[in-house]
CSV table of C-alpha atoms in Angstrom, one decimal:
chain,number,residue,atom,x,y,z
A,1,UNK,CA,203.1,5.1,196.9
A,2,UNK,CA,204.1,8.3,198.7
A,3,UNK,CA,205.4,7.8,202.2
A,4,UNK,CA,203.5,9.6,204.9
A,5,UNK,CA,205.8,11.7,207.1
A,6,UNK,CA,205.3,11.8,210.8
A,7,UNK,CA,204.8,15.2,212.4
A,8,UNK,CA,208.0,16.7,213.8
A,9,UNK,CA,208.6,16.1,217.5
A,10,UNK,CA,208.9,19.4,219.2
A,11,UNK,CA,209.3,17.8,222.5
A,12,UNK,CA,207.4,18.0,225.8
A,13,UNK,CA,208.7,21.5,226.5
A,14,UNK,CA,207.2,23.0,223.3
A,15,UNK,CA,203.8,21.3,223.9
A,16,UNK,CA,203.7,22.7,227.4
A,17,UNK,CA,204.5,26.2,226.2
A,18,UNK,CA,201.4,26.3,224.1
A,19,UNK,CA,199.1,24.6,226.6
A,20,UNK,CA,196.0,26.4,227.9
A,21,UNK,CA,197.6,26.9,231.3
A,22,UNK,CA,200.6,28.9,230.1
A,23,UNK,CA,199.1,30.6,227.0
A,24,UNK,CA,198.4,34.3,227.8
A,25,UNK,CA,195.9,34.5,224.9
A,26,UNK,CA,193.8,31.8,226.5
A,27,UNK,CA,193.7,33.8,229.8
A,28,UNK,CA,192.8,36.9,227.9
A,29,UNK,CA,190.0,35.1,226.1
A,30,UNK,CA,188.7,33.7,229.4
A,31,UNK,CA,188.6,37.2,230.9
A,32,UNK,CA,186.6,38.5,227.8
A,33,UNK,CA,184.1,35.7,228.1
A,34,UNK,CA,183.6,36.3,231.8
A,35,UNK,CA,183.0,40.1,231.2
A,36,UNK,CA,180.5,39.3,228.5
A,37,UNK,CA,178.7,36.9,230.8
A,38,UNK,CA,178.5,39.6,233.4
A,39,UNK,CA,177.3,42.2,230.8
A,40,UNK,CA,174.5,40.0,229.7
A,41,UNK,CA,173.4,38.8,233.1
A,42,UNK,CA,170.0,39.8,234.4
A,43,UNK,CA,170.2,43.1,236.2
A,44,UNK,CA,168.0,43.7,239.2
A,45,UNK,CA,167.5,47.1,240.9
A,46,UNK,CA,166.1,46.7,244.5
A,47,UNK,CA,164.5,49.7,246.3
A,48,UNK,CA,163.5,50.0,249.9
A,49,UNK,CA,161.3,53.1,250.1
A,50,UNK,CA,160.8,54.6,253.6
A,51,UNK,CA,159.3,57.9,254.7
A,52,UNK,CA,162.7,59.4,255.4
A,53,UNK,CA,165.1,57.2,253.5
A,54,UNK,CA,165.6,55.2,250.3
A,55,UNK,CA,167.8,52.1,250.2
A,56,UNK,CA,168.9,50.7,246.9
A,57,UNK,CA,171.0,47.8,245.5
A,58,UNK,CA,172.0,46.6,242.0
A,59,UNK,CA,172.5,42.8,241.6
A,60,UNK,CA,173.7,40.7,238.7
A,61,UNK,CA,171.6,37.5,238.7
A,62,UNK,CA,172.9,34.5,236.8
A,63,UNK,CA,170.6,32.1,234.9
A,64,UNK,CA,172.7,28.9,235.4
A,65,UNK,CA,174.2,27.1,238.3
A,66,UNK,CA,177.8,27.4,237.1
A,67,UNK,CA,178.1,31.2,237.5
A,68,UNK,CA,177.5,33.0,240.7
A,69,UNK,CA,175.2,36.0,241.2
A,70,UNK,CA,176.9,39.1,242.5
A,71,UNK,CA,176.0,42.5,244.2
A,72,UNK,CA,177.3,45.3,242.0
A,73,UNK,CA,176.6,48.2,244.4
A,74,UNK,CA,174.4,49.3,247.3
A,75,UNK,CA,173.6,52.6,248.9
A,76,UNK,CA,171.1,54.6,250.9
A,77,UNK,CA,169.7,58.2,250.6
A,78,UNK,CA,168.6,59.7,253.9
A,79,UNK,CA,166.0,62.5,253.6
A,80,UNK,CA,166.3,64.9,256.6
A,81,UNK,CA,162.7,65.7,257.8
A,82,UNK,CA,161.5,67.4,260.9
A,83,UNK,CA,158.7,65.8,262.9
A,84,UNK,CA,156.1,68.1,261.3
A,85,UNK,CA,157.5,67.4,257.8
A,86,UNK,CA,157.4,63.7,258.3
A,87,UNK,CA,153.9,63.8,259.7
A,88,UNK,CA,152.7,65.9,256.7
A,89,UNK,CA,154.5,63.6,254.3
A,90,UNK,CA,152.8,60.5,255.7
A,91,UNK,CA,149.4,62.3,255.5
A,92,UNK,CA,150.0,63.2,251.9
A,93,UNK,CA,150.5,66.9,252.7
A,94,UNK,CA,154.2,67.1,252.1
A,95,UNK,CA,156.1,70.4,251.6
A,96,UNK,CA,159.7,70.3,250.7
A,97,UNK,CA,162.4,72.0,252.8
A,98,UNK,CA,163.1,74.3,249.8
A,99,UNK,CA,159.4,75.3,249.6
A,100,UNK,CA,159.3,76.0,253.3
A,101,UNK,CA,162.4,78.1,253.0
A,102,UNK,CA,161.0,79.9,250.0
A,103,UNK,CA,157.7,80.7,251.9
A,104,UNK,CA,159.6,82.1,254.8
A,105,UNK,CA,161.9,84.2,252.6
A,106,UNK,CA,158.8,85.6,250.8
A,107,UNK,CA,157.3,86.5,254.1
A,108,UNK,CA,160.5,88.3,255.1
A,109,UNK,CA,160.6,90.2,251.8
A,110,UNK,CA,156.9,91.3,252.2
A,111,UNK,CA,157.6,92.5,255.7
A,112,UNK,CA,160.7,94.5,254.5
A,113,UNK,CA,158.6,96.0,251.6
A,114,UNK,CA,155.9,97.0,254.1
A,115,UNK,CA,158.5,98.7,256.4
A,116,UNK,CA,160.0,100.6,253.4
A,117,UNK,CA,156.5,101.7,252.3
A,118,UNK,CA,155.8,102.9,255.8
A,119,UNK,CA,159.1,104.8,256.1
A,120,UNK,CA,158.6,106.5,252.7
A,121,UNK,CA,155.0,107.6,253.6
A,122,UNK,CA,156.0,108.9,257.0
A,123,UNK,CA,158.8,110.9,255.4
A,124,UNK,CA,156.4,112.5,252.9
A,125,UNK,CA,153.8,113.3,255.6
A,126,UNK,CA,156.4,114.9,257.8
A,127,UNK,CA,157.8,117.0,254.9
A,128,UNK,CA,154.3,118.2,254.0
A,129,UNK,CA,153.5,119.2,257.6
A,130,UNK,CA,150.8,116.6,258.2
A,131,UNK,CA,152.5,115.1,261.2
A,132,UNK,CA,155.4,115.7,263.5
A,133,UNK,CA,157.5,113.5,265.8
A,134,UNK,CA,154.8,113.7,268.6
A,135,UNK,CA,151.9,112.7,266.3
A,136,UNK,CA,149.9,109.6,267.4
A,137,UNK,CA,149.1,107.5,264.3
A,138,UNK,CA,147.6,104.5,266.1
A,139,UNK,CA,144.5,104.0,268.1
A,140,UNK,CA,145.1,105.2,271.6
A,141,UNK,CA,143.0,105.2,274.7
A,142,UNK,CA,139.7,103.6,275.7
A,143,UNK,CA,137.0,102.8,273.2
A,144,UNK,CA,139.3,103.6,270.3
A,145,UNK,CA,139.1,100.2,268.6
A,146,UNK,CA,137.2,101.5,265.5
A,147,UNK,CA,138.4,105.0,265.7
A,148,UNK,CA,140.7,104.8,262.6
A,149,UNK,CA,138.1,102.8,260.7
A,150,UNK,CA,135.5,105.5,261.4
A,151,UNK,CA,137.9,108.2,260.1
A,152,UNK,CA,138.6,106.1,257.0
A,153,UNK,CA,134.9,105.9,256.2
A,154,UNK,CA,134.4,109.6,257.0
A,155,UNK,CA,137.3,110.7,254.8
A,156,UNK,CA,135.3,109.7,251.7
A,157,UNK,CA,132.6,112.3,252.3
A,158,UNK,CA,133.8,114.8,254.9
A,159,UNK,CA,136.8,117.0,255.7
A,160,UNK,CA,139.5,115.6,258.1
A,161,UNK,CA,142.2,117.3,259.9
A,162,UNK,CA,145.7,116.8,258.6
A,163,UNK,CA,146.7,114.4,261.4
A,164,UNK,CA,143.5,112.4,261.0
A,165,UNK,CA,144.0,112.1,257.3
A,166,UNK,CA,147.6,111.0,258.0
A,167,UNK,CA,146.2,108.1,260.2
A,168,UNK,CA,144.0,107.1,257.3
A,169,UNK,CA,146.9,107.1,254.9
A,170,UNK,CA,149.0,105.0,257.3
A,171,UNK,CA,146.2,102.3,257.5
A,172,UNK,CA,145.8,102.1,253.8
A,173,UNK,CA,149.6,102.0,253.3
A,174,UNK,CA,149.7,98.8,255.3
A,175,UNK,CA,148.2,96.7,252.5
A,176,UNK,CA,149.4,96.7,248.9
A,177,UNK,CA,145.8,96.2,247.8
A,178,UNK,CA,144.4,93.8,245.3
A,179,UNK,CA,144.7,94.5,241.6
A,180,UNK,CA,142.1,92.6,239.6
A,181,UNK,CA,143.4,90.6,236.7
A,182,UNK,CA,140.0,89.8,235.3
A,183,UNK,CA,140.9,90.4,231.7
A,184,UNK,CA,140.7,88.3,228.6
A,185,UNK,CA,143.9,86.4,228.2
A,186,UNK,CA,144.5,87.7,224.6
A,187,UNK,CA,143.4,90.6,222.5
A,188,UNK,CA,140.1,90.3,220.8
A,189,UNK,CA,140.1,92.6,217.8
A,190,UNK,CA,142.4,95.0,219.7
A,191,UNK,CA,140.1,95.3,222.7
A,192,UNK,CA,140.5,93.8,226.1
A,193,UNK,CA,137.4,92.7,227.9
A,194,UNK,CA,137.2,94.2,231.4
A,195,UNK,CA,135.5,92.0,234.0
A,196,UNK,CA,133.9,94.9,235.9
A,197,UNK,CA,132.6,96.3,232.6
A,198,UNK,CA,131.0,92.9,231.8
A,199,UNK,CA,129.5,92.7,235.3
A,200,UNK,CA,128.0,96.2,234.8
A,201,UNK,CA,126.6,95.1,231.4
A,202,UNK,CA,125.0,91.9,233.0
A,203,UNK,CA,123.5,93.9,235.8
A,204,UNK,CA,122.2,96.7,233.5
A,205,UNK,CA,120.6,94.3,231.0
A,206,UNK,CA,119.6,91.6,233.6
A,207,UNK,CA,121.2,88.8,231.6
A,208,UNK,CA,123.4,85.9,232.7
A,209,UNK,CA,127.0,85.0,231.7
A,210,UNK,CA,125.6,82.3,229.4
A,211,UNK,CA,123.4,84.7,227.5
A,212,UNK,CA,126.2,87.2,227.2
A,213,UNK,CA,128.6,84.6,225.9
A,214,UNK,CA,126.1,83.3,223.4
A,215,UNK,CA,125.8,86.8,222.0
A,216,UNK,CA,129.5,87.2,221.7
A,217,UNK,CA,129.8,83.8,219.9
A,218,UNK,CA,127.0,84.6,217.4
A,219,UNK,CA,128.7,87.9,216.6
A,220,UNK,CA,131.9,86.0,215.6
A,221,UNK,CA,133.9,86.5,218.8
A,222,UNK,CA,136.4,83.8,219.6
A,223,UNK,CA,137.4,84.7,223.2
A,224,UNK,CA,135.0,85.0,226.2
A,225,UNK,CA,135.6,87.0,229.3
A,226,UNK,CA,136.0,85.6,232.8
A,227,UNK,CA,132.9,86.2,235.0
A,228,UNK,CA,132.5,87.0,238.6
A,229,UNK,CA,131.7,84.1,240.8
A,230,UNK,CA,128.5,85.8,242.1
A,231,UNK,CA,127.2,86.1,238.5
A,232,UNK,CA,127.9,82.5,237.8
A,233,UNK,CA,126.2,81.4,241.0
A,234,UNK,CA,123.2,83.6,240.1
A,235,UNK,CA,122.9,81.9,236.7
A,236,UNK,CA,123.3,78.4,238.3
A,237,UNK,CA,120.5,79.2,240.8
A,238,UNK,CA,118.2,80.7,238.2
A,239,UNK,CA,118.5,77.6,235.9
A,240,UNK,CA,118.2,75.2,238.8
A,241,UNK,CA,114.9,76.8,240.0
A,242,UNK,CA,113.5,77.0,236.5
A,243,UNK,CA,114.2,73.3,235.7
A,244,UNK,CA,113.1,72.3,239.1
A,245,UNK,CA,109.6,73.1,238.0
A,246,UNK,CA,109.8,70.3,235.4
A,247,UNK,CA,111.9,67.8,237.3
A,248,UNK,CA,111.2,68.3,241.1
A,249,UNK,CA,112.3,64.7,241.8
A,250,UNK,CA,115.8,65.4,240.5
A,251,UNK,CA,116.6,69.0,241.5
A,252,UNK,CA,116.1,68.7,245.2
A,253,UNK,CA,117.6,70.7,248.0
A,254,UNK,CA,119.8,67.8,249.1
A,255,UNK,CA,121.1,67.3,245.6
A,256,UNK,CA,121.9,71.0,245.3
A,257,UNK,CA,124.0,70.8,248.5
A,258,UNK,CA,125.7,67.6,247.2
A,259,UNK,CA,126.9,69.4,244.0
A,260,UNK,CA,128.5,72.3,245.8
A,261,UNK,CA,132.3,72.6,245.1
A,262,UNK,CA,132.3,69.7,242.5
A,263,UNK,CA,134.2,69.8,239.2
A,264,UNK,CA,133.0,68.6,235.8
A,265,UNK,CA,133.7,64.9,236.2
A,266,UNK,CA,132.5,64.7,239.8
A,267,UNK,CA,129.2,66.5,238.9
A,268,UNK,CA,128.6,64.3,235.9
A,269,UNK,CA,129.3,61.2,238.0
A,270,UNK,CA,126.9,62.3,240.7
A,271,UNK,CA,124.1,62.6,238.1
A,272,UNK,CA,124.7,59.0,237.0
A,273,UNK,CA,125.0,57.7,240.5
A,274,UNK,CA,121.9,59.5,241.9
A,275,UNK,CA,119.6,59.5,238.9
A,276,UNK,CA,121.0,56.9,236.5
A,277,UNK,CA,121.5,59.2,233.5
A,278,UNK,CA,124.5,61.0,231.9
A,279,UNK,CA,124.9,64.5,230.6
A,280,UNK,CA,123.8,65.1,227.0
A,281,UNK,CA,126.3,64.4,224.2
A,282,UNK,CA,127.5,67.6,222.6
A,283,UNK,CA,128.6,66.7,219.0
A,284,UNK,CA,130.5,68.8,216.5
A,285,UNK,CA,133.8,70.6,216.2
A,286,UNK,CA,135.2,72.8,219.0
A,287,UNK,CA,133.3,76.0,218.0
A,288,UNK,CA,130.1,74.1,217.4
A,289,UNK,CA,130.3,72.5,220.8
A,290,UNK,CA,130.9,75.8,222.5
A,291,UNK,CA,128.0,77.4,220.7
A,292,UNK,CA,125.6,74.5,221.6
A,293,UNK,CA,126.7,74.6,225.2
A,294,UNK,CA,125.8,78.3,225.6
A,295,UNK,CA,122.6,77.8,223.6
A,296,UNK,CA,121.5,75.2,226.2
A,297,UNK,CA,122.5,77.5,229.0
A,298,UNK,CA,120.3,80.3,227.5
A,299,UNK,CA,117.3,78.0,226.7
A,300,UNK,CA,117.4,76.5,230.2
A,301,UNK,CA,116.4,79.9,231.6
A,302,UNK,CA,113.1,80.1,229.8
A,303,UNK,CA,111.9,76.6,228.9
A,304,UNK,CA,112.0,72.9,229.7
A,305,UNK,CA,115.0,71.0,228.4
A,306,UNK,CA,115.7,67.3,228.3
A,307,UNK,CA,117.0,66.1,231.6
A,308,UNK,CA,120.3,65.1,230.0
A,309,UNK,CA,120.7,68.6,228.6
A,310,UNK,CA,119.9,70.2,231.9
A,311,UNK,CA,122.6,67.9,233.5
A,312,UNK,CA,125.1,69.2,230.9
A,313,UNK,CA,124.2,72.8,231.7
A,314,UNK,CA,124.4,72.3,235.5
A,315,UNK,CA,127.7,70.4,235.1
A,316,UNK,CA,129.2,73.2,232.9
A,317,UNK,CA,128.3,76.0,235.2
A,318,UNK,CA,129.3,74.1,238.3
A,319,UNK,CA,132.7,73.5,236.7
A,320,UNK,CA,133.1,77.2,236.1
A,321,UNK,CA,132.3,77.9,239.7
A,322,UNK,CA,134.7,75.2,240.9
A,323,UNK,CA,137.5,76.7,238.8
A,324,UNK,CA,137.1,80.1,240.2
A,325,UNK,CA,139.3,80.7,243.3
A,326,UNK,CA,137.2,80.9,246.5
A,327,UNK,CA,139.4,83.5,248.1
A,328,UNK,CA,140.1,85.7,245.1
A,329,UNK,CA,136.6,85.2,243.9
A,330,UNK,CA,135.3,86.6,247.2
A,331,UNK,CA,137.6,89.6,246.9
A,332,UNK,CA,136.4,90.2,243.3
A,333,UNK,CA,132.8,90.0,244.3
A,334,UNK,CA,133.3,92.4,247.1
A,335,UNK,CA,135.0,94.8,244.7
A,336,UNK,CA,132.0,94.5,242.4
A,337,UNK,CA,129.7,95.2,245.3
A,338,UNK,CA,131.6,98.3,246.3
A,339,UNK,CA,131.6,99.5,242.7
A,340,UNK,CA,127.8,99.0,242.4
A,341,UNK,CA,127.1,100.6,245.7
A,342,UNK,CA,129.6,103.5,245.1
A,343,UNK,CA,131.3,102.7,248.4
A,344,UNK,CA,134.9,102.9,249.5
A,345,UNK,CA,136.6,100.0,251.3
A,346,UNK,CA,136.6,102.1,254.5
A,347,UNK,CA,132.8,102.7,254.3
A,348,UNK,CA,132.2,99.0,253.6
A,349,UNK,CA,134.3,97.9,256.6
A,350,UNK,CA,132.8,100.4,259.0
């Protein structure tokens, strides 16, 4: 039988050397474990949102009672706002400092461009002998408020003196004018569709934008022109009055006023809320839906449609009206009026 040997006695000093307290590897392992615990702790981001500041803090939250939660970092971001900016922000009408600065810079540039235009014009008028250094180019004296405007209207049909014509040029030079961009967004078989030309066509043939669009679609056209707001409004009113003959309880004057300025969703929602029916369902692919929509718009001018179909037509046209800019739309309609009446801006204003 083999004798079992006792383990060697290294002594108390050797045992102490490899104890947990004095072993550097144990300390290193402890540090690694602690870091992993922190890494996998629950992270919480706290935010304090104010009108002019944002406070924030990142916290490590422990899930047991042994470890302690800790704050990683905190901070605050102050947003400098003036009294007006803060008031607008709280009302939901915020404009950033950069936007405000950009608007003012744009105004300064426009003013500088106006001054340069004025200087260039005066230089040319002086060189051509229209004016001299003593010429009065503004309204001067009593009852002269509309003097220049009268000259501007007169200049389109009658002869003016050089100095009078110079005054007209100076007034026109003040504004850069408005160049209409009422063109189709892309080329359609190499030809751009001009908005004024379309308006003339509608006026000459006594047709609506819906009828004109239906013709284009049936002829294989893919793109449709933009229409003047006044032409869309005329189509809306014509269809409204026609269908009112069949549904007088629906198409009332108060309902007409309620739909003004509403978009597609809002108009459709009002039909459901007021009269408990939705717009008609337009089925098919994109091209088929577009063709059906304009077919309904054309039919609504001459015959009775189902009330859901009428609601679809009214919603469609009302959405087109809502999308057209009120300010630019008014300018475009005035341009059309001047063109039809063969008037100048001066004659119209006077």
